[in-house]
Coordinates of C-alpha atoms (C1' of nucleotides) in Angstrom, one line a residue:
Chain A
M1 CA -4.1 180.2 51.4
N2 CA -3.3 179.0 47.9
I3 CA -5.9 180.9 45.9
S4 CA -5.0 179.2 42.6
V5 CA -7.1 176.2 43.4
P6 CA -10.6 176.7 45.1
T7 CA -11.2 175.2 48.4
K8 CA -13.8 172.8 47.0
D9 CA -11.4 171.2 44.6
R10 CA -8.6 171.1 47.2
I11 CA -11.0 169.1 49.4
L12 CA -11.9 166.8 46.5
D13 CA -8.2 166.2 45.7
A14 CA -7.1 165.4 49.2
A15 CA -10.2 163.2 49.9
E16 CA -9.5 161.3 46.7
K17 CA -5.9 160.6 47.7
L18 CA -6.6 159.7 51.3
F19 CA -9.7 157.5 50.4
S20 CA -7.5 155.7 47.9
D21 CA -4.6 155.2 50.3
N22 CA -6.4 154.4 53.5
G23 CA -10.1 153.7 52.7
F24 CA -13.2 155.6 53.5
D25 CA -13.8 154.6 57.1
A26 CA -10.2 155.0 58.0
T27 CA -10.0 158.6 56.7
S28 CA -11.3 161.3 59.0
L29 CA -12.4 164.7 58.0
R30 CA -9.5 166.0 59.9
D31 CA -7.2 164.0 57.8
I32 CA -8.7 165.5 54.7
T33 CA -8.9 169.1 55.9
T34 CA -5.3 169.0 57.2
S35 CA -4.0 167.6 53.9
A36 CA -6.0 170.0 51.9
Q37 CA -4.9 173.0 54.2
V38 CA -8.5 174.1 54.6
N39 CA -10.6 174.5 57.7
L40 CA -12.5 171.5 59.2
A41 CA -15.9 173.2 58.8
A42 CA -15.3 173.7 55.1
V43 CA -16.2 170.2 54.2
N44 CA -19.6 170.4 55.8
Y45 CA -20.1 173.7 54.2
H46 CA -19.3 172.7 50.6
F47 CA -20.6 169.1 50.9
Q48 CA -23.3 168.3 53.4
S49 CA -21.6 165.4 55.0
K50 CA -18.7 163.0 54.8
D51 CA -21.0 160.5 53.1
S52 CA -22.0 162.8 50.2
L53 CA -18.4 163.9 49.8
I54 CA -17.5 160.6 48.5
D55 CA -20.3 160.7 46.0
S56 CA -18.7 163.9 44.6
V57 CA -15.3 162.3 44.6
I58 CA -16.5 159.3 42.6
A59 CA -18.7 161.3 40.2
R60 CA -15.9 163.6 39.3
R61 CA -13.8 160.7 37.9
I62 CA -16.5 158.2 36.8
E63 CA -18.4 160.5 34.5
P64 CA -15.5 161.2 32.0
I65 CA -14.7 157.5 32.1
N66 CA -18.2 156.5 31.1
R67 CA -18.3 159.2 28.4
K68 CA -15.1 157.8 26.8
R69 CA -16.4 154.3 27.1
L70 CA -19.5 155.1 25.2
E71 CA -17.6 157.2 22.6
M72 CA -15.1 154.2 22.0
L73 CA -18.0 151.8 21.7
E74 CA -19.7 154.1 19.3
A75 CA -16.5 154.5 17.2
A76 CA -16.2 150.8 17.0
G77 CA -19.1 150.7 14.5
E78 CA -22.3 148.9 14.0
N79 CA -21.2 145.4 15.0
P80 CA -18.1 145.5 17.1
G81 CA -16.1 142.3 17.9
V82 CA -15.5 141.2 21.4
E83 CA -12.0 142.5 21.6
Q84 CA -13.3 145.9 20.6
I85 CA -16.1 146.0 23.1
L86 CA -13.8 144.9 25.9
T87 CA -11.2 147.5 24.9
A88 CA -13.8 150.2 24.9
F89 CA -14.9 149.1 28.4
L90 CA -11.5 148.8 30.0
T91 CA -9.3 151.5 28.3
P92 CA -10.9 154.6 29.9
L93 CA -10.7 152.9 33.3
L94 CA -7.1 151.7 33.1
D95 CA -6.0 154.9 31.3
L96 CA -6.7 157.2 34.1
E97 CA -3.8 159.5 34.5
L98 CA -4.2 159.6 38.3
E99 CA -2.3 156.9 39.9
C100 CA -4.3 157.1 43.1
M101 CA -7.7 156.8 41.6
L102 CA -7.1 153.3 40.3
P103 CA -7.0 151.6 43.7
L104 CA -9.9 153.7 44.9
M105 CA -12.0 152.7 41.9
G106 CA -11.2 149.1 42.4
R107 CA -12.1 149.4 46.0
I108 CA -15.4 151.2 45.6
L109 CA -16.4 148.6 43.1
S110 CA -15.5 145.7 45.5
T111 CA -16.8 147.0 48.8
P112 CA -20.4 146.0 49.2
G113 CA -23.0 147.6 51.3
Q114 CA -21.7 151.2 51.5
F115 CA -21.8 152.8 48.2
V116 CA -21.9 150.2 45.5
E117 CA -25.6 150.2 45.1
R118 CA -25.8 153.9 44.9
V119 CA -22.8 154.2 42.6
Y120 CA -24.1 151.4 40.4
R121 CA -27.5 152.9 40.1
R122 CA -26.3 156.5 39.4
H123 CA -23.2 155.9 37.4
L124 CA -22.7 152.3 36.1
S125 CA -26.1 150.7 35.3
V126 CA -26.7 152.5 31.9
V127 CA -23.2 151.7 30.8
A128 CA -23.3 148.1 32.0
Q129 CA -26.6 147.5 30.1
R130 CA -25.2 149.1 27.0
F131 CA -22.0 146.9 27.0
R132 CA -24.0 143.7 27.9
G133 CA -26.2 144.4 24.9
A134 CA -23.1 144.8 22.6
L135 CA -21.6 141.6 24.0
G136 CA -24.7 139.8 23.5
R137 CA -25.0 140.8 19.9
A138 CA -21.3 139.9 19.3
L139 CA -21.9 136.4 20.8
P140 CA -25.5 135.6 19.8
E141 CA -25.1 132.0 20.7
L142 CA -24.4 132.8 24.3
P143 CA -27.4 132.7 26.7
E144 CA -28.3 136.1 28.2
D145 CA -27.4 135.2 31.7
E146 CA -24.1 133.9 30.7
V147 CA -23.3 137.3 29.2
W148 CA -24.0 138.9 32.6
W149 CA -21.9 136.4 34.4
R150 CA -19.0 136.8 32.1
L151 CA -19.2 140.6 32.3
H152 CA -19.2 140.3 36.1
F153 CA -16.1 138.0 35.9
S154 CA -14.4 140.6 33.7
I155 CA -15.2 143.5 35.9
G156 CA -13.8 141.6 38.9
A157 CA -10.7 140.5 37.2
V158 CA -9.7 144.0 36.4
T159 CA -10.9 145.8 39.5
H160 CA -9.1 143.1 41.5
V161 CA -5.8 144.0 39.7
L162 CA -6.5 147.7 40.4
S163 CA -7.3 147.1 44.1
W164 CA -4.2 145.1 44.6
G165 CA -2.0 147.3 42.5
Q166 CA 0.3 148.2 45.5
I167 CA 1.1 144.6 46.4
I168 CA 1.0 142.5 43.2
P169 CA 4.5 143.5 42.3
A170 CA 5.7 142.3 45.7
M171 CA 3.9 139.1 45.7
T172 CA 5.1 138.2 42.2
D173 CA 8.7 139.0 42.9
G174 CA 8.5 142.0 40.6
M175 CA 7.3 140.0 37.6
C176 CA 4.0 141.8 37.3
D177 CA 4.3 145.6 36.6
L178 CA 1.1 147.6 36.6
R179 CA 2.7 150.7 35.2
D180 CA 2.5 149.7 31.6
R181 CA -1.2 150.3 31.0
R182 CA -1.2 149.5 27.4
A183 CA 0.2 146.1 28.1
L184 CA -2.1 145.5 30.9
I185 CA -5.2 146.4 28.8
D186 CA -3.8 144.1 26.1
R187 CA -3.4 141.2 28.6
A188 CA -6.8 141.7 30.0
V189 CA -8.6 141.9 26.7
R190 CA -6.8 138.7 25.4
F191 CA -7.6 136.8 28.5
L192 CA -11.2 138.0 28.9
A193 CA -12.1 137.7 25.2
A194 CA -11.1 134.1 25.2
G195 CA -13.2 133.5 28.2
F196 CA -16.2 135.1 26.4
R197 CA -15.8 132.8 23.5
A198 CA -15.8 129.7 25.6
A199 CA -18.6 127.3 25.1
A200 CA -21.4 127.9 27.6
A201 CA -22.4 125.0 29.9
P202 CA -25.4 123.1 28.6
S203 CA -28.5 124.7 30.1
K204 CA -30.5 122.9 32.8
S205 CA -33.6 122.5 30.7
N206 CA -31.7 120.0 28.4
Chain B
M1 CA -25.3 132.0 79.7
N2 CA -25.5 129.3 77.1
I3 CA -22.7 126.9 78.1
S4 CA -23.2 124.7 75.1
V5 CA -21.0 127.1 73.0
P6 CA -17.8 128.4 74.6
T7 CA -17.4 132.2 74.8
K8 CA -14.5 132.3 72.5
D9 CA -16.5 130.7 69.7
R10 CA -19.6 132.7 70.2
I11 CA -17.4 135.9 69.8
L12 CA -15.9 134.3 66.6
D13 CA -19.3 133.6 65.3
A14 CA -20.8 136.9 65.9
A15 CA -17.7 138.8 64.6
E16 CA -17.8 136.8 61.4
K17 CA -21.4 137.6 60.8
L18 CA -21.1 141.3 61.6
F19 CA -17.9 141.8 59.7
S20 CA -19.5 140.2 56.8
D21 CA -22.6 142.2 56.8
N22 CA -21.2 145.7 57.8
G23 CA -17.5 145.6 57.3
F24 CA -14.6 145.6 59.8
D25 CA -14.5 149.4 60.5
A26 CA -18.3 149.7 60.7
T27 CA -18.5 146.9 63.4
S28 CA -17.7 147.9 66.9
L29 CA -16.7 145.6 69.7
R30 CA -19.9 146.5 71.4
D31 CA -21.9 145.2 68.4
I32 CA -20.0 142.0 68.6
T33 CA -20.4 141.4 72.3
T34 CA -24.0 142.4 72.3
S35 CA -24.7 139.9 69.5
A36 CA -22.7 137.2 71.1
Q37 CA -24.3 137.9 74.5
V38 CA -20.8 138.0 76.2
N39 CA -19.2 140.7 78.1
L40 CA -17.3 143.5 76.4
A41 CA -14.1 142.7 78.1
A42 CA -14.2 139.1 77.0
V43 CA -12.9 140.1 73.5
N44 CA -9.8 141.7 74.9
Y45 CA -9.3 138.8 77.2
H46 CA -9.6 136.0 74.6
F47 CA -8.0 137.9 71.7
Q48 CA -5.6 140.8 72.5
S49 CA -7.3 143.4 70.3
K50 CA -9.9 144.0 67.7
D51 CA -7.3 143.8 65.1
S52 CA -6.1 140.4 66.1
L53 CA -9.6 139.2 66.4
I54 CA -10.2 139.4 62.7
D55 CA -7.0 137.3 62.1
S56 CA -8.6 134.6 64.1
V57 CA -11.9 135.0 62.2
I58 CA -10.2 134.6 58.9
A59 CA -7.8 131.8 59.9
R60 CA -10.7 129.7 61.2
R61 CA -12.2 129.6 57.7
I62 CA -9.3 130.0 55.3
E63 CA -7.2 127.0 56.7
P64 CA -9.8 124.3 55.9
I65 CA -10.2 125.9 52.4
N66 CA -6.5 125.7 51.7
R67 CA -6.2 122.1 53.0
K68 CA -9.0 121.1 50.7
R69 CA -7.4 123.0 47.8
L70 CA -4.2 121.1 48.1
E71 CA -6.0 117.8 48.6
M72 CA -7.9 118.3 45.4
L73 CA -4.8 119.4 43.6
E74 CA -3.0 116.3 44.9
A75 CA -5.9 114.1 43.9
A76 CA -5.8 115.4 40.3
G77 CA -2.6 113.5 39.8
E78 CA 0.8 114.2 38.4
N79 CA 0.0 116.4 35.5
P80 CA -3.5 117.9 36.0
G81 CA -5.1 119.9 33.3
V82 CA -6.1 123.7 33.6
E83 CA -9.7 122.8 34.3
Q84 CA -8.7 120.4 37.1
I85 CA -6.4 123.0 38.6
L86 CA -8.9 125.7 38.5
T87 CA -11.6 123.5 40.0
A88 CA -9.4 122.5 42.8
F89 CA -8.6 126.1 43.4
L90 CA -12.2 127.3 43.4
T91 CA -14.4 124.6 44.7
P92 CA -13.3 124.8 48.3
L93 CA -13.8 128.5 48.3
L94 CA -17.2 128.6 46.6
D95 CA -18.3 125.5 48.5
L96 CA -18.3 127.1 51.9
E97 CA -21.5 126.2 53.7
L98 CA -21.7 129.6 55.4
E99 CA -23.5 132.1 53.3
C100 CA -22.1 135.0 55.3
M101 CA -18.4 134.1 54.9
L102 CA -18.5 134.4 51.1
P103 CA -18.9 138.1 51.0
L104 CA -16.4 138.6 53.8
M105 CA -13.9 136.5 52.0
G106 CA -14.3 138.6 48.9
R107 CA -14.1 141.8 50.9
I108 CA -11.0 140.8 52.7
L109 CA -9.3 139.9 49.5
S110 CA -10.3 143.1 47.8
T111 CA -9.5 145.6 50.5
P112 CA -6.0 146.7 50.4
G113 CA -3.9 148.2 53.2
Q114 CA -5.5 146.6 56.2
F115 CA -5.1 142.9 56.2
V116 CA -4.4 141.7 52.7
E117 CA -0.6 141.7 53.1
R118 CA -0.8 139.9 56.4
V119 CA -3.4 137.4 55.3
Y120 CA -1.6 136.9 52.1
R121 CA 1.7 136.1 53.7
R122 CA 0.2 133.9 56.4
H123 CA -2.6 132.0 54.6
L124 CA -2.3 132.5 50.8
S125 CA 1.2 132.7 49.5
V126 CA 2.0 129.0 49.8
V127 CA -1.1 128.0 48.1
A128 CA -0.8 130.7 45.4
Q129 CA 2.8 129.6 44.6
R130 CA 1.7 126.0 44.4
F131 CA -1.2 126.6 42.0
R132 CA 0.9 129.0 39.9
G133 CA 3.4 126.2 39.6
A134 CA 0.8 123.7 38.5
L135 CA -0.7 126.1 36.0
G136 CA 2.8 126.9 34.6
R137 CA 3.4 123.2 34.1
A138 CA 0.0 122.7 32.4
L139 CA 0.7 125.6 30.0
P140 CA 4.4 125.5 29.4
E141 CA 4.2 127.8 26.5
L142 CA 2.9 130.6 28.7
P143 CA 5.5 133.1 30.0
E144 CA 5.9 132.9 33.9
D145 CA 4.6 136.5 34.4
E146 CA 1.5 135.8 32.3
V147 CA 0.6 132.9 34.5
W148 CA 0.7 135.3 37.5
W149 CA -1.4 137.8 35.8
R150 CA -4.0 135.3 34.7
L151 CA -4.2 133.8 38.2
H152 CA -4.8 137.3 39.6
F153 CA -7.5 137.9 37.0
S154 CA -9.1 134.6 38.0
I155 CA -9.0 135.4 41.7
G156 CA -10.5 138.8 41.0
A157 CA -13.3 137.4 38.8
V158 CA -14.4 135.0 41.5
T159 CA -13.9 137.3 44.6
H160 CA -15.8 140.0 42.9
V161 CA -18.8 137.7 42.3
L162 CA -18.6 136.7 46.0
S163 CA -18.4 140.4 47.2
W164 CA -21.4 141.4 45.0
G165 CA -23.3 138.3 45.9
Q166 CA -26.1 140.3 47.5
I167 CA -26.7 142.7 44.6
I168 CA -25.9 140.7 41.5
P169 CA -29.4 139.2 41.3
A170 CA -31.0 142.6 41.5
M171 CA -28.8 144.2 38.8
T172 CA -29.3 141.5 36.4
D173 CA -33.1 141.3 37.0
G174 CA -32.8 137.9 38.7
M175 CA -31.0 136.3 35.8
C176 CA -27.9 135.5 37.8
D177 CA -28.4 133.1 40.8
L178 CA -25.5 132.7 43.1
R179 CA -27.1 129.9 45.1
D180 CA -26.3 127.1 42.7
R181 CA -22.7 126.7 43.6
R182 CA -22.0 123.7 41.2
A183 CA -23.1 125.8 38.3
L184 CA -21.1 128.8 39.4
I185 CA -18.0 126.8 39.7
D186 CA -18.7 125.2 36.3
R187 CA -19.2 128.7 34.7
A188 CA -16.1 130.1 36.2
V189 CA -13.9 127.2 35.3
R190 CA -15.0 127.3 31.7
F191 CA -14.5 131.1 31.4
L192 CA -11.2 131.2 33.2
A193 CA -9.8 128.0 31.6
A194 CA -10.4 129.6 28.1
G195 CA -8.7 132.7 29.2
F196 CA -5.7 130.8 30.4
R197 CA -5.4 129.0 27.0
A198 CA -5.4 132.3 25.1
A199 CA -2.3 133.2 23.2
A200 CA 0.0 135.5 25.2
A201 CA 0.9 138.9 23.8
P202 CA 4.3 138.8 22.0
S203 CA 6.9 139.7 24.5
K204 CA 8.6 143.1 24.4
S205 CA 12.1 141.7 23.7
N206 CA 10.8 140.6 20.3
Chain C
dG1 C1' -17.2 182.2 52.9
dT2 C1' -14.0 181.2 56.4
dC3 C1' -12.6 180.5 60.9
dT4 C1' -12.6 178.9 66.2
dA5 C1' -14.5 176.4 69.6
dT6 C1' -17.2 173.1 71.2
dA7 C1' -21.0 170.0 71.5
dA8 C1' -22.5 165.3 71.5
dC9 C1' -21.2 160.9 70.8
dG10 C1' -19.0 156.4 70.2
dG11 C1' -15.0 154.0 69.9
dG12 C1' -11.1 150.6 72.0
dA13 C1' -8.9 149.4 75.8
dT14 C1' -8.1 148.3 80.8
dA15 C1' -8.1 148.3 86.1
dG16 C1' -9.8 145.9 89.6
dA17 C1' -13.6 143.5 92.1
dC18 C1' -15.5 138.9 92.1
Chain D
dG1 C1' -12.7 133.5 83.4
dT2 C1' -16.1 136.9 83.9
dC3 C1' -18.0 141.1 85.1
dT4 C1' -18.6 146.6 86.0
dA5 C1' -17.1 150.9 85.6
dT6 C1' -14.3 154.1 83.6
dC7 C1' -10.6 156.2 81.1
dC8 C1' -9.1 158.5 77.2
dC9 C1' -9.2 159.4 72.7
dG10 C1' -10.9 160.6 68.0
dT11 C1' -15.0 161.3 65.4
dT12 C1' -18.7 164.1 62.8
dA13 C1' -21.3 168.0 62.9
dT14 C1' -22.6 172.6 64.2
dA15 C1' -23.0 177.3 66.5
dG16 C1' -21.7 181.6 66.2
dA17 C1' -17.9 185.2 65.8
dC18 C1' -15.5 187.5 62.1

DNA sequence: GTCTATAACGGGATAGAC
DNA sequence: GTCTATCCCGTTATAGAC
């Protein structure tokens, strides 16, 4: 119908929105094709299956994020501080223009079993290794495993806020407002950087 | 068949395991009744629907956790410190004997739309308010909304680790071991307490 | 490339005998 | 309380006309 946007992109747009709002399992191909105003069979023509459709949805957003992350880390110089590293890691994620992608991102990263392993291997492992290395160099006294743990804590803290985006304002009586991204990044970086600087527990071998 | 465990409990046990392993949508009532070795119709007899079944699954585990949380907070005295409050909040959750409940807990708490609102209202809101209050009193200089944010960051950090429990060891080359719960609680409390003590950003009105 | 129509299946729920 | 049998619906995927 609307030739201005190709069928393939219309499907991706609609799938992104519906997966975000209702989840992957709860969204049928019919929901997607109705919303996108394309034919049901078009999904299986352009993508092979529903399963590989979400891969494309994810890849379309996650690749620019990772590019920006590495750019920002690069731009922070030879020996960036913890705050700089965390800012480079979080800003491209939280800065996404698309409202609806934020909860989806959070959900993908916190739903085990289905896509996490695949998404992690394809899109996250390189970046995670890179940032873990940078954090380890910024905090040389921290044991290697502790850096991993704290990176996981950080990812969880942020993705949780993204996942719960819709209901956090309600449960905090409107006190917490997710819309101000700069403030959110600032909040998260302060909190997490302090956590990274905490003394590690004495190791077992002592 | 096996009269030692009542039908109702056999259903709850099987549902808990399957929901944990495969997710709510991906688990059919037939999967549950086959695994529990009970009749298909038994689910709709004992519980009204699949939807209300998960409510019972959750309630059975979350109530003891919350009881212990409040007991530990109570036991920490009149003016507990940040570490004591966080320990009281996290220990009963991370201390669950049942391996399989930990990822399920993490998943429920990070899957929006379906049950979070209901679960939050019924099982979490009172406890969250109580701990937020305690943290606010322990850190009187912290703005009220900042306490909420940091509590959310904390919940996210821990639930994320629980959700990813199965794959974290693989992605960190075996460096991170979730099995030692005491060490995990200690790690999390150190990290999060330092985050809570970080200086808040200057407020907008300044 | 795009559509209609349908195949093939599995899901939740329930009626009614026991 | 427990079972069997079945209803009825929505799902993904595909065959085949245009």
